[in-house]
Short mmCIF file of C-alpha atoms and ligand atoms in Angstrom, two decimals:
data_model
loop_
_atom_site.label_atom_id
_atom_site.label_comp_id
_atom_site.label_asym_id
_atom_site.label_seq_id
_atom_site.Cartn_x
_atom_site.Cartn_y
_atom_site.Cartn_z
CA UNK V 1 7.64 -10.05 -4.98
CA UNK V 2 8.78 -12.61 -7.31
CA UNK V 3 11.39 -11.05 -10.40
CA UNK V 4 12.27 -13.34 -13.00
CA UNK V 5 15.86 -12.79 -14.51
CA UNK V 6 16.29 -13.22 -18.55
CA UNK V 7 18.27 -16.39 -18.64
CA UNK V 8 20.09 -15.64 -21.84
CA UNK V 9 21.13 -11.93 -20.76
CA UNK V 10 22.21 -13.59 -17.88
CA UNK V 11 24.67 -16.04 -18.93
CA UNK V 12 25.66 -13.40 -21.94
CA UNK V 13 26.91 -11.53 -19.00
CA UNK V 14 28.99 -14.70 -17.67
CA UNK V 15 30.90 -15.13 -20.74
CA UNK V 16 31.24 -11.23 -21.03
CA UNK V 17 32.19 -11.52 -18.14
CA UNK V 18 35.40 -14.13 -18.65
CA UNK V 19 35.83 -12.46 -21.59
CA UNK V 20 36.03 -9.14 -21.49
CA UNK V 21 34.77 -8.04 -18.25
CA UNK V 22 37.92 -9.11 -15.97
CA UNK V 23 40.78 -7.42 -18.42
CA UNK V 24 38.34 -4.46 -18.49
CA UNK V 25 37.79 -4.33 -15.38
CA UNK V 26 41.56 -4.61 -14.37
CA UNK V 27 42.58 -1.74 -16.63
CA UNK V 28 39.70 0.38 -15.28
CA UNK V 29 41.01 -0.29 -12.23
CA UNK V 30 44.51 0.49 -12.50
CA UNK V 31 43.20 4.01 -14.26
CA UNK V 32 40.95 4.39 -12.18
CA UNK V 33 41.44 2.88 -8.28
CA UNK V 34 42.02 6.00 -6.71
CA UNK V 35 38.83 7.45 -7.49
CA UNK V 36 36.84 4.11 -7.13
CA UNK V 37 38.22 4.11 -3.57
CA UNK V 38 35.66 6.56 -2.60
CA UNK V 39 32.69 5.28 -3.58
CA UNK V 40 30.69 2.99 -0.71
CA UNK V 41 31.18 -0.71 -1.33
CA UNK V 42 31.70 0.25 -5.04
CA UNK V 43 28.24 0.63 -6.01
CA UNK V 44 29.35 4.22 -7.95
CA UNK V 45 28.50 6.07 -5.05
CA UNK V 46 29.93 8.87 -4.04
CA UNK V 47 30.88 10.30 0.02
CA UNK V 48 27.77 11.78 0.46
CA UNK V 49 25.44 8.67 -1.18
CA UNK V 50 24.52 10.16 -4.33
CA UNK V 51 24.23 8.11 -7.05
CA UNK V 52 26.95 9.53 -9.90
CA UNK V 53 25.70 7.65 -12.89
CA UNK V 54 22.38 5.52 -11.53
CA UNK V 55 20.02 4.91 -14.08
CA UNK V 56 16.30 6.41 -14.57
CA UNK V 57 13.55 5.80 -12.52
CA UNK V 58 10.32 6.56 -14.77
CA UNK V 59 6.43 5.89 -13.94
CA UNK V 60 4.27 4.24 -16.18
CA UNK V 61 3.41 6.73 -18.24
CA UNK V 62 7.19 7.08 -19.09
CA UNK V 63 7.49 10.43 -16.39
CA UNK V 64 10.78 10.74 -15.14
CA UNK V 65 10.68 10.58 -11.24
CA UNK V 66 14.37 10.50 -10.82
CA UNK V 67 17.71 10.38 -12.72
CA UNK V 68 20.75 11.43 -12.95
CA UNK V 69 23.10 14.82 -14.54
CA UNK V 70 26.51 15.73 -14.36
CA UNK V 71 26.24 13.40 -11.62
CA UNK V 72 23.50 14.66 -9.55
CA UNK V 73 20.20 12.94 -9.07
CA UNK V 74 17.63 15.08 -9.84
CA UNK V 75 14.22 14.66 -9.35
CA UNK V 76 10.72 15.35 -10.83
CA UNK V 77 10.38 18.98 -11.79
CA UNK V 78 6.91 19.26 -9.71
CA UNK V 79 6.86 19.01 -5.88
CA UNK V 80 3.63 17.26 -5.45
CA UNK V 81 4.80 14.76 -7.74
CA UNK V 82 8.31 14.81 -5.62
CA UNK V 83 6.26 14.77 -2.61
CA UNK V 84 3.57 12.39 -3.34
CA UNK V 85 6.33 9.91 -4.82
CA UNK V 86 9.09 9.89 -1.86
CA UNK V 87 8.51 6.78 -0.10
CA UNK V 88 8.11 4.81 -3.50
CA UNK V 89 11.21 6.07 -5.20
CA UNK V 90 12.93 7.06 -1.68
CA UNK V 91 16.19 8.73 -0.99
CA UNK V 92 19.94 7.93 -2.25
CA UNK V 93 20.92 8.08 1.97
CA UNK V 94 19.23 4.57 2.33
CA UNK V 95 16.80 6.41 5.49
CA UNK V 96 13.50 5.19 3.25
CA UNK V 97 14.71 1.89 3.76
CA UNK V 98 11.79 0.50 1.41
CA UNK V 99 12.46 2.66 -0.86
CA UNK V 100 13.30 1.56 -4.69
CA UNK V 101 16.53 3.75 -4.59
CA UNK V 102 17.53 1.45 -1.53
CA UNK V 103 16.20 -1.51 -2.60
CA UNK V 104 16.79 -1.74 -5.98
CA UNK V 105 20.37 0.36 -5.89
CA UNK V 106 22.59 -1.97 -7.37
CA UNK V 107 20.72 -2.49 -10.54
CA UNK V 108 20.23 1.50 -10.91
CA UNK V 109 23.96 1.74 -10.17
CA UNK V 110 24.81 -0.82 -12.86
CA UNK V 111 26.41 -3.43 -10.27
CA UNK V 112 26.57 -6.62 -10.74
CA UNK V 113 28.38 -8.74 -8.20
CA UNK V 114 29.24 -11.17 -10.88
CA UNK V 115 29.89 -8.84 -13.72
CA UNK V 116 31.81 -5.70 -12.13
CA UNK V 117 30.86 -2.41 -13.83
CA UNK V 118 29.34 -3.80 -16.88
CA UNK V 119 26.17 -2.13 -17.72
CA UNK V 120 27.77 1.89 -16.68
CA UNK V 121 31.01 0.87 -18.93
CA UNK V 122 29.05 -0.02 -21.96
CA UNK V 123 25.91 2.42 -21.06
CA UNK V 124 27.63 5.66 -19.24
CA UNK V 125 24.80 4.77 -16.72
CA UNK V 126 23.26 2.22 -14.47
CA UNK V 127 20.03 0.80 -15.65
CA UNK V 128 16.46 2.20 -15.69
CA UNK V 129 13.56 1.28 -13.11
CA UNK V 130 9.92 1.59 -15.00
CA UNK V 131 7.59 1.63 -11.76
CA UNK V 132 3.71 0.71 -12.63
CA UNK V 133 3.34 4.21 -10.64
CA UNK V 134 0.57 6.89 -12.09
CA UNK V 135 2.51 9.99 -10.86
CA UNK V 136 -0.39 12.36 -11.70
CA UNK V 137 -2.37 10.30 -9.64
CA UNK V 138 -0.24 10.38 -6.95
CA UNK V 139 -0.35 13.86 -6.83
CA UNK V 140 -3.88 14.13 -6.56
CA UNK V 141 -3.99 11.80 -3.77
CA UNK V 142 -1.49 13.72 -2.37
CA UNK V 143 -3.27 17.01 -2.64
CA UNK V 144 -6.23 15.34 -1.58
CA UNK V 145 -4.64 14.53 1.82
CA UNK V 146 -4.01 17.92 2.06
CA UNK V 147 -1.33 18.21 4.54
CA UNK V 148 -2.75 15.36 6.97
CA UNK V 149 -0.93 11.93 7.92
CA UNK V 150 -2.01 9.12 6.26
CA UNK V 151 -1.90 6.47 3.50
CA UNK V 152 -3.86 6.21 -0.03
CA UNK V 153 -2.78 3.10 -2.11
CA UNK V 154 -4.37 2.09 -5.34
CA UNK V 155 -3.91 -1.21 -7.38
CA UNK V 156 -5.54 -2.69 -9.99
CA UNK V 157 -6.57 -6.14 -9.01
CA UNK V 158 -6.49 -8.33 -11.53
CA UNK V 159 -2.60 -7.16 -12.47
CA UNK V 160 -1.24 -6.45 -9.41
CA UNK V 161 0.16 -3.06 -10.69
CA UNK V 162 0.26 -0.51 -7.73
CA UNK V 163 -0.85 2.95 -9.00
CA UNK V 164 -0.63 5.06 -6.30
CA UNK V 165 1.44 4.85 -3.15
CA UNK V 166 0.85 7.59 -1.11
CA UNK V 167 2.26 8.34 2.66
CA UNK V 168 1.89 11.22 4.93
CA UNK V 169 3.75 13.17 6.74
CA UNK V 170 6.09 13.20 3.79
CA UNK V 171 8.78 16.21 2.47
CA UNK V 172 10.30 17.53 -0.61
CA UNK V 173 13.31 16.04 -1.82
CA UNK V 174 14.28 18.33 -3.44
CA UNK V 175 14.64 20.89 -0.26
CA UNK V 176 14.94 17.78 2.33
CA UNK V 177 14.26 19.87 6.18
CA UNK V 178 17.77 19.23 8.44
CA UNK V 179 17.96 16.64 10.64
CA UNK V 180 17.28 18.97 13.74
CA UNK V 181 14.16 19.72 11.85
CA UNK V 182 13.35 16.47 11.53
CA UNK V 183 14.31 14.97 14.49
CA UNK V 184 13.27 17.45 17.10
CA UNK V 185 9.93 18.64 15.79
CA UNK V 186 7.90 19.21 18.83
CA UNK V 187 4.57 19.21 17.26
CA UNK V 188 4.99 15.43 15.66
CA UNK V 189 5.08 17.47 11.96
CA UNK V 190 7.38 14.79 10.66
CA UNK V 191 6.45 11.45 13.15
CA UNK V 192 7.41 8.23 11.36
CA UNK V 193 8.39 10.59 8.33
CA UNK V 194 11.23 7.41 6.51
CA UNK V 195 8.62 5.22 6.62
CA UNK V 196 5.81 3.83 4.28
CA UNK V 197 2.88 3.63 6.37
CA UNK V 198 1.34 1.32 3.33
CA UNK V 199 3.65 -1.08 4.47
CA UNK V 200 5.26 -0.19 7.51
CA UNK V 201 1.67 1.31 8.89
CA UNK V 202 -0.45 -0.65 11.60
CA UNK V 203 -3.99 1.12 12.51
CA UNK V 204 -7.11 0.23 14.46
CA UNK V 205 -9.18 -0.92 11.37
CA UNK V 206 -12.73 -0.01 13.29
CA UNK V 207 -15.85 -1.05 11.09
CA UNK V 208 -13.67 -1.79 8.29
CA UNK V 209 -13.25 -4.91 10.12
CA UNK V 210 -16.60 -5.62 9.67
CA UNK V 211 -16.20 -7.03 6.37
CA UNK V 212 -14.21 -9.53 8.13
CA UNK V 213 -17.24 -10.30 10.20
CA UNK V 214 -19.66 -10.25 7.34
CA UNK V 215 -17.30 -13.00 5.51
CA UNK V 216 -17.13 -14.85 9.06
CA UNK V 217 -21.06 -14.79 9.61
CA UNK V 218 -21.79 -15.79 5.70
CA UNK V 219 -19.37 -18.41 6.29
CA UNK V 220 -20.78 -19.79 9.13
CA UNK V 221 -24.16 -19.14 9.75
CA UNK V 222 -26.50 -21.16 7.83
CA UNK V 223 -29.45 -18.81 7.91
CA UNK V 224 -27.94 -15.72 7.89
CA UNK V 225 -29.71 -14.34 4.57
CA UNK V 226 -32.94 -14.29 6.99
CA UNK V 227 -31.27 -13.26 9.98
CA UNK V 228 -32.50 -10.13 11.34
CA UNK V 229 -31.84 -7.61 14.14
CA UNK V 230 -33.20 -5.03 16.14
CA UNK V 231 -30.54 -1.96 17.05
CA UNK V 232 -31.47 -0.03 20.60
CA UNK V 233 -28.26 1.85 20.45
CA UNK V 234 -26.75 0.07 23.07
CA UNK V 235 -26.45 -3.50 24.53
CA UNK V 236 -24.54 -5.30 26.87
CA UNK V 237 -22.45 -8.32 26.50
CA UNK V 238 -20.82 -9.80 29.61
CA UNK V 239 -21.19 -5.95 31.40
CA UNK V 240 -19.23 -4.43 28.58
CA UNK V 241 -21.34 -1.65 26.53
CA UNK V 242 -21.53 -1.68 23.21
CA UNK V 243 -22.97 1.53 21.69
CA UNK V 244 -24.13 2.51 18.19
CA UNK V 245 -24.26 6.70 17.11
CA UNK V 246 -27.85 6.14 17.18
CA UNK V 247 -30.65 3.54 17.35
CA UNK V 248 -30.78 1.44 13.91
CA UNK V 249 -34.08 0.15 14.68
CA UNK V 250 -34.84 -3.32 12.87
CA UNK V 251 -32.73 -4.28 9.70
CA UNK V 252 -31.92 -7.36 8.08
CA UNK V 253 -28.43 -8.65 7.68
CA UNK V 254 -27.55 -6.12 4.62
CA UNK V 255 -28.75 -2.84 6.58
CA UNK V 256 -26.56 -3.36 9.25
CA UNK V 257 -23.64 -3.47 6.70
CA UNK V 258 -24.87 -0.59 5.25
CA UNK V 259 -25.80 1.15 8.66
CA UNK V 260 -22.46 -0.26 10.40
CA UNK V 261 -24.64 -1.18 13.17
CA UNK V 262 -22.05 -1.91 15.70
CA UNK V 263 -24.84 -3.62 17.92
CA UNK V 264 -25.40 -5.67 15.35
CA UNK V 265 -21.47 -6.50 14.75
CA UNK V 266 -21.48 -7.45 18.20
CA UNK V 267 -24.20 -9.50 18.17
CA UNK V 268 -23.07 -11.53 14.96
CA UNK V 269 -19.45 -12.03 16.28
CA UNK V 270 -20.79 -13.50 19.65
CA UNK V 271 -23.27 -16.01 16.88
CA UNK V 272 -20.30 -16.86 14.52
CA UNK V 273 -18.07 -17.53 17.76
CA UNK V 274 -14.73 -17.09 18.41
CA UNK V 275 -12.69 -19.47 16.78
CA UNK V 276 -14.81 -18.53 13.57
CA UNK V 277 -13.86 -15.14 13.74
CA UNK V 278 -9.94 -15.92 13.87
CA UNK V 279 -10.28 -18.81 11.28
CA UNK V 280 -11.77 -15.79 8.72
CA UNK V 281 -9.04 -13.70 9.31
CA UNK V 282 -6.50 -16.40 8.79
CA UNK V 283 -7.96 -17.21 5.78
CA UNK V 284 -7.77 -13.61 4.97
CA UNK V 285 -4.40 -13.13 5.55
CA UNK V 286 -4.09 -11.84 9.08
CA UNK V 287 -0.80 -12.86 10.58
CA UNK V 288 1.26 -12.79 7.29
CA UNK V 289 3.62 -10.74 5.78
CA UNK V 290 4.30 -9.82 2.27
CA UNK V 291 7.43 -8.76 0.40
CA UNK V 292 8.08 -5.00 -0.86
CA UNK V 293 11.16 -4.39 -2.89
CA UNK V 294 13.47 -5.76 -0.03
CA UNK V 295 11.28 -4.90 2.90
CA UNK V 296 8.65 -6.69 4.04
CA UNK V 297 5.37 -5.72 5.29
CA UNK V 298 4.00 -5.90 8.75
CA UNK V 299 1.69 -8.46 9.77
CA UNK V 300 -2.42 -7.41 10.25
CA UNK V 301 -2.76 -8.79 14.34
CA UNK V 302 -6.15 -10.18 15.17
CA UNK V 303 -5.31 -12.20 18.93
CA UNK V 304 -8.31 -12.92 20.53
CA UNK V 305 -6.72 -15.54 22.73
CA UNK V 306 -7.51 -13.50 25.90
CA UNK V 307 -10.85 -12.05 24.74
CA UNK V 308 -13.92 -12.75 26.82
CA UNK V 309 -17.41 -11.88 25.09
CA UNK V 310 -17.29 -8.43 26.01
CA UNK V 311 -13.77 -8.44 23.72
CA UNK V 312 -14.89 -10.57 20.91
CA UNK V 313 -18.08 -8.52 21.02
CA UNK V 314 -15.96 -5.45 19.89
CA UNK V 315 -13.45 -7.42 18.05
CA UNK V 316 -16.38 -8.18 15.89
CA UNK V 317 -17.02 -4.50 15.37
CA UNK V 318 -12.89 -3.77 14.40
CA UNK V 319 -12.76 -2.05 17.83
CA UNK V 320 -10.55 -4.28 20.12
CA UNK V 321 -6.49 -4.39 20.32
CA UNK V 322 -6.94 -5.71 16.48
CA UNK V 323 -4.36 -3.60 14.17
CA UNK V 324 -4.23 -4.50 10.29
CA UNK V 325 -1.56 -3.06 7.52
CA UNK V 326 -3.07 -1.16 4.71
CA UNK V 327 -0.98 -3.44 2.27
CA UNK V 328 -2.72 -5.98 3.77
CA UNK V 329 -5.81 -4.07 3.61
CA UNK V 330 -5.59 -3.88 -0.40
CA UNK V 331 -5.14 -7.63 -0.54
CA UNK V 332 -7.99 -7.66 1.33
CA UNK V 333 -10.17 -6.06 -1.23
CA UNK V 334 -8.17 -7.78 -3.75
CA UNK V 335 -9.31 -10.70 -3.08
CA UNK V 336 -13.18 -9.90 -2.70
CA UNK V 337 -12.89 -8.21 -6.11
CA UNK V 338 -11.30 -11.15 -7.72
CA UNK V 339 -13.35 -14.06 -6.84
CA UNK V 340 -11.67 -14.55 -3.40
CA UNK V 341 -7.68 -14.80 -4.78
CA UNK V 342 -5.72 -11.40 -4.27
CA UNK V 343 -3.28 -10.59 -6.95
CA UNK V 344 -0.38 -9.10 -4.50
CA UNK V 345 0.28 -5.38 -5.49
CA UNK V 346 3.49 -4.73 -6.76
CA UNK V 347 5.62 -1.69 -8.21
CA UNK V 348 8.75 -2.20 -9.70
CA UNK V 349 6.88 -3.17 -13.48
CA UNK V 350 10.65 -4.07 -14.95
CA UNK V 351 14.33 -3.22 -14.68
CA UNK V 352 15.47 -2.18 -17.85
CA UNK V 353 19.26 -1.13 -19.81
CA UNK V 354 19.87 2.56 -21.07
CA UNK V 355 19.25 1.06 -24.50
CA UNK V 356 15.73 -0.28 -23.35
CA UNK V 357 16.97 -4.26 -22.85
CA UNK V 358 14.49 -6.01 -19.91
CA UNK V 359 17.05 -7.20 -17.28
CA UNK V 360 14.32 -8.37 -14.94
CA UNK V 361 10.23 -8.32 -15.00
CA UNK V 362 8.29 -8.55 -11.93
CA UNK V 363 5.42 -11.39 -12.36
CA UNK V 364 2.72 -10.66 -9.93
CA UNK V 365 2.24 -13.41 -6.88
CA UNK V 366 -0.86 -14.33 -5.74
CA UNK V 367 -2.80 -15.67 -2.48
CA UNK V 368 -6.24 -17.44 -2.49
CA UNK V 369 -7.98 -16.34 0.40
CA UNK V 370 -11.25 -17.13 0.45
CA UNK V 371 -14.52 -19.49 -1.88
CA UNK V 372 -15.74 -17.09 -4.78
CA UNK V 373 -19.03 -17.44 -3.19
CA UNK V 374 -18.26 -15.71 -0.40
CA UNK V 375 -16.27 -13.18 -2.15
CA UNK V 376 -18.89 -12.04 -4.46
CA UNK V 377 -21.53 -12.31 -1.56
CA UNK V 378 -19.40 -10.43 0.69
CA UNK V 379 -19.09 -7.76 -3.06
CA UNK V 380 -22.46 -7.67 -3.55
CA UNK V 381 -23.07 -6.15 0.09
CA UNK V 382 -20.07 -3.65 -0.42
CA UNK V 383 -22.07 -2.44 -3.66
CA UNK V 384 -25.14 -2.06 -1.88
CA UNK V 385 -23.22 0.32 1.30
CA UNK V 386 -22.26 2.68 -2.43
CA UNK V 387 -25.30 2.19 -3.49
CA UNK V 388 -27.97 3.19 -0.78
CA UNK V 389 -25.08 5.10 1.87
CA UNK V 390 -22.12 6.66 0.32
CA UNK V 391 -23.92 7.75 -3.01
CA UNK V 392 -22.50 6.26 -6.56
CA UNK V 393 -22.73 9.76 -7.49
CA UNK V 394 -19.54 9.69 -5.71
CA UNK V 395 -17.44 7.34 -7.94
CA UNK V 396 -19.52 7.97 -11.38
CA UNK V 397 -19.25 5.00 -13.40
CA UNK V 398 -17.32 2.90 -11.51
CA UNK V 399 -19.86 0.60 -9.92
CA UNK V 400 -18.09 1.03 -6.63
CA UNK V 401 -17.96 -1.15 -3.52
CA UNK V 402 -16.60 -0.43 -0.50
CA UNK V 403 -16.97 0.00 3.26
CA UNK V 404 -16.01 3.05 5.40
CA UNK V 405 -14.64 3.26 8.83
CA UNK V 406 -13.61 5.43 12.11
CA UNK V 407 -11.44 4.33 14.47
CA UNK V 408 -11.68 5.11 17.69
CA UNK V 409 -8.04 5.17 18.97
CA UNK V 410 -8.22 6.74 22.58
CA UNK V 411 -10.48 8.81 24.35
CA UNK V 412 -8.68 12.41 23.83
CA UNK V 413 -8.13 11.96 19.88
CA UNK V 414 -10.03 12.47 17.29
CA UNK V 415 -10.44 8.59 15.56
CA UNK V 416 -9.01 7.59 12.07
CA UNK V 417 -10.84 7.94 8.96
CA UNK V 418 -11.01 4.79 6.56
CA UNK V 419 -12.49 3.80 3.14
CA UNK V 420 -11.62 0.86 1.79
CA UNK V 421 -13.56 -0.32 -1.74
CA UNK V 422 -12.67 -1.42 -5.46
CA UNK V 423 -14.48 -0.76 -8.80
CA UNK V 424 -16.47 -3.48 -10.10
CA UNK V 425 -16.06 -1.91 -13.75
CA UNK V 426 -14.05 -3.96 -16.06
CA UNK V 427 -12.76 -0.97 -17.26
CA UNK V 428 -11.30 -0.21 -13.97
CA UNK V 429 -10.25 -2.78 -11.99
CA UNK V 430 -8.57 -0.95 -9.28
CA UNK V 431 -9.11 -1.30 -5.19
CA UNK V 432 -8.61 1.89 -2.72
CA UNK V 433 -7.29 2.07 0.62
CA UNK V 434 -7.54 5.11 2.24
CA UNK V 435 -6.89 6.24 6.01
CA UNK V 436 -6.71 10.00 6.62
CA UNK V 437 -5.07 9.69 10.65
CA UNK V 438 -7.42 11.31 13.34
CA UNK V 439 -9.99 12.85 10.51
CA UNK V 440 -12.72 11.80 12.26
CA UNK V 441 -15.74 10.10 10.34
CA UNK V 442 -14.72 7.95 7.70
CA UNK V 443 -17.32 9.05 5.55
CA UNK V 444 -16.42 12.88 5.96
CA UNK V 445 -12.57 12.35 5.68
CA UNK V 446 -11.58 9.22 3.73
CA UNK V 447 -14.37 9.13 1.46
CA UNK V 448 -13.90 11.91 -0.64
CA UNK V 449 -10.15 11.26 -0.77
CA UNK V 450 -10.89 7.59 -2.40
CA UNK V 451 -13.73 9.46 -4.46
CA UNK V 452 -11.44 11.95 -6.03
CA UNK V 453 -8.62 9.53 -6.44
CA UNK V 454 -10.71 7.21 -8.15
CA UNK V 455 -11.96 9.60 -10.39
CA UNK V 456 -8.67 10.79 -11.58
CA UNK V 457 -7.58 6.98 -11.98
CA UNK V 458 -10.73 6.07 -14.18
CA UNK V 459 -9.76 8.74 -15.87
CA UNK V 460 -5.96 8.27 -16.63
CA UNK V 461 -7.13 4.44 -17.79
CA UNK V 462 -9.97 5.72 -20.27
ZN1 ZN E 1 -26.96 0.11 15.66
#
């Protein structure tokens, strides 16, 4: 994420700074050194990590998610919104490491390195964080998840605003569980609890790969508009089995989008070829990283470099050792949405003083990833899987697009449940990712989590 400072509040600082800053900053000190000597590396806070006079941190509707009284941070006064929030605005220990009270603690605190104690001597306070965070939307993805683990991130794609950053498990701030809790829950209730799984979150993508493949096979196969296949349920490749839920029967290329024929998949990776395949998803972004606050993503793995056919016959269908990030994931849809260049999502909109003066601004980054012909070929057969599979009655209005998934992870658990899509509606430029972890079918678990959050975004933008 690229910020851009103000260059004139900047150097007003530096000559504030020679000016006044220094002799204030020596008397403060000799008033006030023995107290100062408490507070970690000076940042204002105190023994236990609180913040004692950090600034707001408000969603973009103006909601206050966090700030501080009588030294105290305090959080929103609703628990889903607490919950549904944590890994965004994160804790004041520094254990959500992506968190913006982490990552964005010295300009909440009011430090400067060059200016001392500037903004909390003139301001009582640190300064403000304005996120581009819906938090009512949040908590509807959050009670939408209903209690399972999980991710459901919304952006809008032409801005790069994130509107909804949800992860689960999660846990009230407010009433944080001990660390015995935490630590020594035998039934996994809090596994991976500190982190994001939006950006610290690898899964099995199963046939949400496929649009990967579908790019791949437009991209390379000259007469694929006429190809056409024939689904048994089952064919083998090199001895290895590939199976489908049930025989597809014929279909051109579109129905075995819309069917996720995995035959089909299998047959149409072994056609594009292996080197195709990994040259897509390089194109698309697989093997990069992306910067959050001060954290950075983890890389979407496709490595095909030992697969035989039997391998890149299930790589084809999202089903081999391939793991993707649902960060990733959104850039992913980003970039079929916008003509084949994904606006990175962001959330930190600005960085602001008490008195409402714009420190820093983030300006969204971008990454071209693919022709615009393939993007809005690769769009128009998302549309059609909302159109003739998973029912537009289930995103009213929004023109939807999108491609659903289940992940087989091993044979004694129940697979992951994914939707990925965006809204082609002007009005509502905003991609989905959703994976509910082992909720089965993605079309009975993830789907109606996207569907409601959708709705509630549309919505909160009319
Ligand atoms: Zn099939």
């Amino acid at each position: 994420m690229k910020t851009t400072a103000r260059r004139g509040y900047v150097v007003l600082l530096l000559v504030l700074a020679v000016a006044v800053g220094m002799s204030v900053l020596a008397v403060r000190f000799a008033t006030n050194g023995e107290k100062w000597a408490t507070l970690r590396a000076n940042e204002h806070l105190n023994e236990n990590g609180s913040f004692i006079a950090a600034g707001n941190i408000t969603d973009r509707n103006g909601e206050l998610l966090a700030y501080t009284e009588n030294e105290k941070r305090i959080y929103s006064d609703s628990e889903r919104v607490r919950r549904s929030t944590l890994h965004i605005v994160g804790d004041t220990e520094g254990y959500i490491a992506s968190g913006v009270q982490t990552a964005y603690k010295t300009r909440l605190t009011g430090y400067n390195p060059v200016t001392g104690i500037y903004s909390l001597k003139k301001h009582g306070r640190g300064n403000d964080v304005i996120l581009t965070i819906d938090s009512q939307v949040s908590a509807v993805a959050y009670d939408k998840l209903n209690g399972r683990k999980g991710v459901v991130a919304a952006y809008n794609y032409k801005t790069g605003e994130l509107l909804c950053s949800v992860s689960s498990p999660n846990y009230d701030i407010e009433n944080k569980p001990s660390a015995e809790e935490i630590n020594n829950n035998k039934d996994g209730k809090y596994e991976g609890v500190y982190l994001n799984r939006l950006i610290d979150g690898l899964y099995t993508p199963g046939s949400t790969f496929k649009i990967i493949t579908t790019a791949s096979a437009i991209e390379n196969i000259s007469d694929i508009s006429s190809w056409k296949y024939t689904c048994k349920g089952e064919m083998l490749v090199n001895g290895v089995k590939v199976t489908c839920p049930r025989v597809h029967g014929e279909m051109d290329f579109e129905e075995c989008f819309a069917n996720s024929c995995n035959c089909a998949y299998a047959q149409l990776a072994l056609k594009t070829g292996k080197e195709n395949i990994i040259a897509t998803a390089e194109e698309f972004g697989f093997g990069q990283t992306f910067d959050f606050g001060n954290s950075q993503t983890k890389a979407s793995i496709l490595d095909l470099s030992q697969a035989d056919d039997g391998d890149l016959a299930w790589a084809g269908v999202g089903q081999y050792n391939t793991l993707v990030n649902p960060y990733h994931m959104l850039t992913v849809l980003g970039a079929v949405a916008n003509d084949g260049t994904a606006v990175l999502p962001y959330t930190v909109a600005s960085v602001t003083t008490p008195s409402g003066y714009v420190v820093e601004e983030t300006t969204a980054q971008t990454r071209a990833y693919i022709s615009a012909e393939i993007a809005d070929a690769v769009k128009s057969m998302m549309r059609n899987n909302v159109k003739i599979k998973y029912g537009d009655g289930n995103f009213e209005g929004l023109s939807m697009c999108g491609k659903t998934g289940t992940a087989e992870i091993s044979d004694n658990q129940t697979p992951h449940s994914w939707f990925m899509g965006f809204s082609d509606n002007p009005q509502c430029p905003v991609a989905i990712v959703v994976v509910v972890e082992n909720g089965g079918w993605g079309s009975s678990a993830a789907l109606p989590v996207a569907s409601d959050v959708m709705e509630a975004i549309y919505k909160s933008l009319a």
